[in-house]
Amino acid sequence: MDAKRPEIVFGDPFFKQSKGSRKLPKNLRFVCAFELDIGIDRIDQAAFLRKTAERDELWITEADGLLMLADITDEYVAREYDGRIVDYGSGCVFAASPIDDELSASLNLLDHLFRAWVGFYWPTKLLAAGIVKEADFNKLVAQIDGELKDNEEKARHNETEIIRVARELGLNPQPTGTRPTYWQASCPHTNHPLYIDSAKNSFGCGWCRRKGGAEELRAFVKERRDRRKNAAPG
Ligand SMILES: [Zn+2]
C-alpha cells in the first residue's frame, strides 16, 4: 500500500462541508461496520466505498440494528442504503485517486479517517465485515494505535521548556500522539484544549486566537486568572 498509495483528493472527516440532510449515493459497496467511541457514547457506524472513474470515496453513516443481523450482500446494501436520506454524522469523509484493488482503497481511506479522528473518536471494534474483514480492521487500528503510543513515548522523552511551563501553570500537558512533538493542554479557564509544539516551544489556541512561546503562555494564564478574579463577586 505504501509504494503507490493513492493521493487524497477530498477530506471532510467532521462533515463541516456537508450541512443538513443529504442522500446517500447509489452503487455503494459495503466496507464494514464498526463501533465508534465518541467520548460521551459509543455509536455504530457503517462504511461504504463508492468507486467512480475519477475517485474512490469513503462514505459513512450510522448503522442500524438490521445491518448487524443481515447477510450483507450488495442487494441488501442497495435496498437499505442506496438513496437513503441521512442527517448529521453521515456523508463522504475522504476521497482518493482510484485504484483497482477495493481492499487497499478501503483500508487507505479508513486509515486517513481514523487518523483524522484521533483525539475525538476512536474505532473500538468491527461489527460486520464487508470488503474489510476483521483481521484487516484490527491490524489497521493496531498500527495506528502503535504509532500513537510511539509518538507519546517520544514526546515524553523530549520535553522542552514550554511543556514544563504548561505543567507548572497547571495546564496538564499531555502528548497527543499524532506527532512526536505534539502536545495538548487545558486552555486556561475554558473547557477546550490548546495545542503545543514542543520542538518549536510554541502554543496555539484556535478558539481563543492566541499563540506564542512560553512567556506568552504565562501572560495568557495570568490574564485569564486576573479576569476571573476581577469578575468574582465581592
Ligand atoms: Zn482557548
PDB file of N, CA and C in Angstrom, residues 15 22-25 28 30 32-34 36 43-48 58-64 67-68 77 80-82 84-93 113 117:
ATOM      1  N   PHE A  15     -17.620  16.443   8.722  1.00  0.00           N
ATOM      2  CA  PHE A  15     -18.827  16.865   7.993  1.00  0.00           C
ATOM      3  C   PHE A  15     -19.052  18.380   8.028  1.00  0.00           C
ATOM      4  N   ARG A  22     -28.897  14.860   3.521  1.00  0.00           N
ATOM      5  CA  ARG A  22     -28.477  14.564   2.154  1.00  0.00           C
ATOM      6  C   ARG A  22     -28.785  13.109   1.863  1.00  0.00           C
ATOM      7  N   LYS A  23     -28.688  12.781   0.612  1.00  0.00           N
ATOM      8  CA  LYS A  23     -28.974  11.421   0.179  1.00  0.00           C
ATOM      9  C   LYS A  23     -27.681  10.651   0.017  1.00  0.00           C
ATOM     10  N   LEU A  24     -27.709   9.397   0.439  1.00  0.00           N
ATOM     11  CA  LEU A  24     -26.561   8.543   0.133  1.00  0.00           C
ATOM     12  C   LEU A  24     -26.615   8.228  -1.364  1.00  0.00           C
ATOM     13  N   PRO A  25     -25.457   8.125  -2.010  1.00  0.00           N
ATOM     14  CA  PRO A  25     -25.463   7.834  -3.448  1.00  0.00           C
ATOM     15  C   PRO A  25     -25.738   6.354  -3.715  1.00  0.00           C
ATOM     16  N   LEU A  28     -23.128   1.809  -3.677  1.00  0.00           N
ATOM     17  CA  LEU A  28     -22.249   1.740  -2.514  1.00  0.00           C
ATOM     18  C   LEU A  28     -21.815   0.297  -2.318  1.00  0.00           C
ATOM     19  N   PHE A  30     -20.273  -2.244   0.526  1.00  0.00           N
ATOM     20  CA  PHE A  30     -20.133  -2.286   1.980  1.00  0.00           C
ATOM     21  C   PHE A  30     -18.678  -2.572   2.381  1.00  0.00           C
ATOM     22  N   CYS A  32     -17.397  -2.047   5.905  1.00  0.00           N
ATOM     23  CA  CYS A  32     -17.524  -2.710   7.201  1.00  0.00           C
ATOM     24  C   CYS A  32     -18.397  -1.836   8.094  1.00  0.00           C
ATOM     25  N   ALA A  33     -18.816  -2.394   9.210  1.00  0.00           N
ATOM     26  CA  ALA A  33     -19.475  -1.606  10.243  1.00  0.00           C
ATOM     27  C   ALA A  33     -18.611  -1.741  11.488  1.00  0.00           C
ATOM     28  N   PHE A  34     -18.504  -0.657  12.226  1.00  0.00           N
ATOM     29  CA  PHE A  34     -17.645  -0.698  13.411  1.00  0.00           C
ATOM     30  C   PHE A  34     -18.245   0.142  14.518  1.00  0.00           C
ATOM     31  N   LEU A  36     -17.834   2.949  17.311  1.00  0.00           N
ATOM     32  CA  LEU A  36     -17.016   4.151  17.441  1.00  0.00           C
ATOM     33  C   LEU A  36     -17.233   4.783  18.806  1.00  0.00           C
ATOM     34  N   ILE A  43     -21.208   4.677  19.246  1.00  0.00           N
ATOM     35  CA  ILE A  43     -22.196   4.581  18.174  1.00  0.00           C
ATOM     36  C   ILE A  43     -21.723   3.571  17.133  1.00  0.00           C
ATOM     37  N   ASP A  44     -22.674   3.011  16.387  1.00  0.00           N
ATOM     38  CA  ASP A  44     -22.357   2.040  15.344  1.00  0.00           C
ATOM     39  C   ASP A  44     -22.320   2.754  14.002  1.00  0.00           C
ATOM     40  N   GLN A  45     -21.224   2.591  13.312  1.00  0.00           N
ATOM     41  CA  GLN A  45     -21.052   3.248  12.027  1.00  0.00           C
ATOM     42  C   GLN A  45     -20.927   2.218  10.910  1.00  0.00           C
ATOM     43  N   ALA A  46     -21.498   2.515   9.782  1.00  0.00           N
ATOM     44  CA  ALA A  46     -21.318   1.681   8.594  1.00  0.00           C
ATOM     45  C   ALA A  46     -20.492   2.484   7.590  1.00  0.00           C
ATOM     46  N   ALA A  47     -19.510   1.824   6.969  1.00  0.00           N
ATOM     47  CA  ALA A  47     -18.644   2.492   5.989  1.00  0.00           C
ATOM     48  C   ALA A  47     -18.832   1.844   4.623  1.00  0.00           C
ATOM     49  N   PHE A  48     -18.859   2.683   3.608  1.00  0.00           N
ATOM     50  CA  PHE A  48     -19.072   2.204   2.234  1.00  0.00           C
ATOM     51  C   PHE A  48     -18.040   2.800   1.297  1.00  0.00           C
ATOM     52  N   LEU A  58     -15.064   7.261   0.401  1.00  0.00           N
ATOM     53  CA  LEU A  58     -15.498   6.544   1.601  1.00  0.00           C
ATOM     54  C   LEU A  58     -16.669   7.309   2.201  1.00  0.00           C
ATOM     55  N   TRP A  59     -17.793   6.619   2.308  1.00  0.00           N
ATOM     56  CA  TRP A  59     -18.997   7.209   2.894  1.00  0.00           C
ATOM     57  C   TRP A  59     -19.278   6.530   4.217  1.00  0.00           C
ATOM     58  N   ILE A  60     -19.715   7.296   5.196  1.00  0.00           N
ATOM     59  CA  ILE A  60     -20.125   6.663   6.444  1.00  0.00           C
ATOM     60  C   ILE A  60     -21.481   7.192   6.884  1.00  0.00           C
ATOM     61  N   THR A  61     -22.183   6.337   7.601  1.00  0.00           N
ATOM     62  CA  THR A  61     -23.465   6.732   8.173  1.00  0.00           C
ATOM     63  C   THR A  61     -23.721   5.836   9.372  1.00  0.00           C
ATOM     64  N   GLU A  62     -24.662   6.219  10.193  1.00  0.00           N
ATOM     65  CA  GLU A  62     -24.960   5.399  11.356  1.00  0.00           C
ATOM     66  C   GLU A  62     -25.549   4.059  10.900  1.00  0.00           C
ATOM     67  N   ALA A  63     -25.030   2.975  11.469  1.00  0.00           N
ATOM     68  CA  ALA A  63     -25.528   1.638  11.098  1.00  0.00           C
ATOM     69  C   ALA A  63     -26.727   1.325  11.973  1.00  0.00           C
ATOM     70  N   ASP A  64     -27.755   0.754  11.377  1.00  0.00           N
ATOM     71  CA  ASP A  64     -28.883   0.367  12.206  1.00  0.00           C
ATOM     72  C   ASP A  64     -28.738  -1.096  12.595  1.00  0.00           C
ATOM     73  N   LEU A  67     -28.415  -4.045  10.098  1.00  0.00           N
ATOM     74  CA  LEU A  67     -27.142  -4.298   9.439  1.00  0.00           C
ATOM     75  C   LEU A  67     -26.367  -5.409  10.136  1.00  0.00           C
ATOM     76  N   MET A  68     -26.506  -5.469  11.465  1.00  0.00           N
ATOM     77  CA  MET A  68     -25.756  -6.443  12.234  1.00  0.00           C
ATOM     78  C   MET A  68     -26.294  -7.860  12.010  1.00  0.00           C
ATOM     79  N   VAL A  77     -27.424  -3.913   0.670  1.00  0.00           N
ATOM     80  CA  VAL A  77     -26.945  -2.527   0.750  1.00  0.00           C
ATOM     81  C   VAL A  77     -27.757  -1.639  -0.187  1.00  0.00           C
ATOM     82  N   GLU A  80     -31.262  -1.184   1.399  1.00  0.00           N
ATOM     83  CA  GLU A  80     -31.331  -0.450   2.669  1.00  0.00           C
ATOM     84  C   GLU A  80     -30.652   0.920   2.656  1.00  0.00           C
ATOM     85  N   TYR A  81     -29.645   1.074   1.807  1.00  0.00           N
ATOM     86  CA  TYR A  81     -28.839   2.298   1.919  1.00  0.00           C
ATOM     87  C   TYR A  81     -28.832   3.197   0.694  1.00  0.00           C
ATOM     88  N   ASP A  82     -29.006   2.637  -0.510  1.00  0.00           N
ATOM     89  CA  ASP A  82     -28.976   3.486  -1.716  1.00  0.00           C
ATOM     90  C   ASP A  82     -30.046   4.566  -1.628  1.00  0.00           C
ATOM     91  N   ARG A  84     -30.733   6.573   0.623  1.00  0.00           N
ATOM     92  CA  ARG A  84     -31.289   6.850   1.956  1.00  0.00           C
ATOM     93  C   ARG A  84     -30.998   8.298   2.348  1.00  0.00           C
ATOM     94  N   ILE A  85     -32.002   8.930   2.938  1.00  0.00           N
ATOM     95  CA  ILE A  85     -31.806  10.298   3.423  1.00  0.00           C
ATOM     96  C   ILE A  85     -31.123  10.209   4.779  1.00  0.00           C
ATOM     97  N   VAL A  86     -30.006  10.872   4.911  1.00  0.00           N
ATOM     98  CA  VAL A  86     -29.256  10.823   6.164  1.00  0.00           C
ATOM     99  C   VAL A  86     -29.037  12.229   6.687  1.00  0.00           C
ATOM    100  N   ASP A  87     -28.654  12.293   7.945  1.00  0.00           N
ATOM    101  CA  ASP A  87     -28.513  13.603   8.567  1.00  0.00           C
ATOM    102  C   ASP A  87     -27.087  13.806   9.042  1.00  0.00           C
ATOM    103  N   TYR A  88     -26.939  14.663  10.022  1.00  0.00           N
ATOM    104  CA  TYR A  88     -25.613  14.976  10.538  1.00  0.00           C
ATOM    105  C   TYR A  88     -24.885  13.696  10.941  1.00  0.00           C
ATOM    106  N   GLY A  89     -23.571  13.656  10.703  1.00  0.00           N
ATOM    107  CA  GLY A  89     -22.796  12.473  11.063  1.00  0.00           C
ATOM    108  C   GLY A  89     -22.757  11.457   9.937  1.00  0.00           C
ATOM    109  N   SER A  90     -23.224  11.839   8.767  1.00  0.00           N
ATOM    110  CA  SER A  90     -23.188  10.957   7.605  1.00  0.00           C
ATOM    111  C   SER A  90     -22.649  11.740   6.418  1.00  0.00           C
ATOM    112  N   GLY A  91     -22.021  11.019   5.504  1.00  0.00           N
ATOM    113  CA  GLY A  91     -21.569  11.674   4.285  1.00  0.00           C
ATOM    114  C   GLY A  91     -20.268  11.102   3.783  1.00  0.00           C
ATOM    115  N   CYS A  92     -19.720  11.763   2.766  1.00  0.00           N
ATOM    116  CA  CYS A  92     -18.433  11.353   2.224  1.00  0.00           C
ATOM    117  C   CYS A  92     -17.348  11.974   3.099  1.00  0.00           C
ATOM    118  N   VAL A  93     -16.485  11.135   3.679  1.00  0.00           N
ATOM    119  CA  VAL A  93     -15.465  11.630   4.595  1.00  0.00           C
ATOM    120  C   VAL A  93     -14.097  11.815   3.935  1.00  0.00           C
ATOM    121  N   LEU A 113      -9.215   8.367   7.750  1.00  0.00           N
ATOM    122  CA  LEU A 113     -10.341   8.743   8.601  1.00  0.00           C
ATOM    123  C   LEU A 113     -10.000   8.564  10.083  1.00  0.00           C
ATOM    124  N   TRP A 117      -9.553  11.401  13.107  1.00  0.00           N
ATOM    125  CA  TRP A 117     -10.430  11.387  14.287  1.00  0.00           C
ATOM    126  C   TRP A 117      -9.665  11.267  15.614  1.00  0.00           C
TER     127      TRP A 117
END
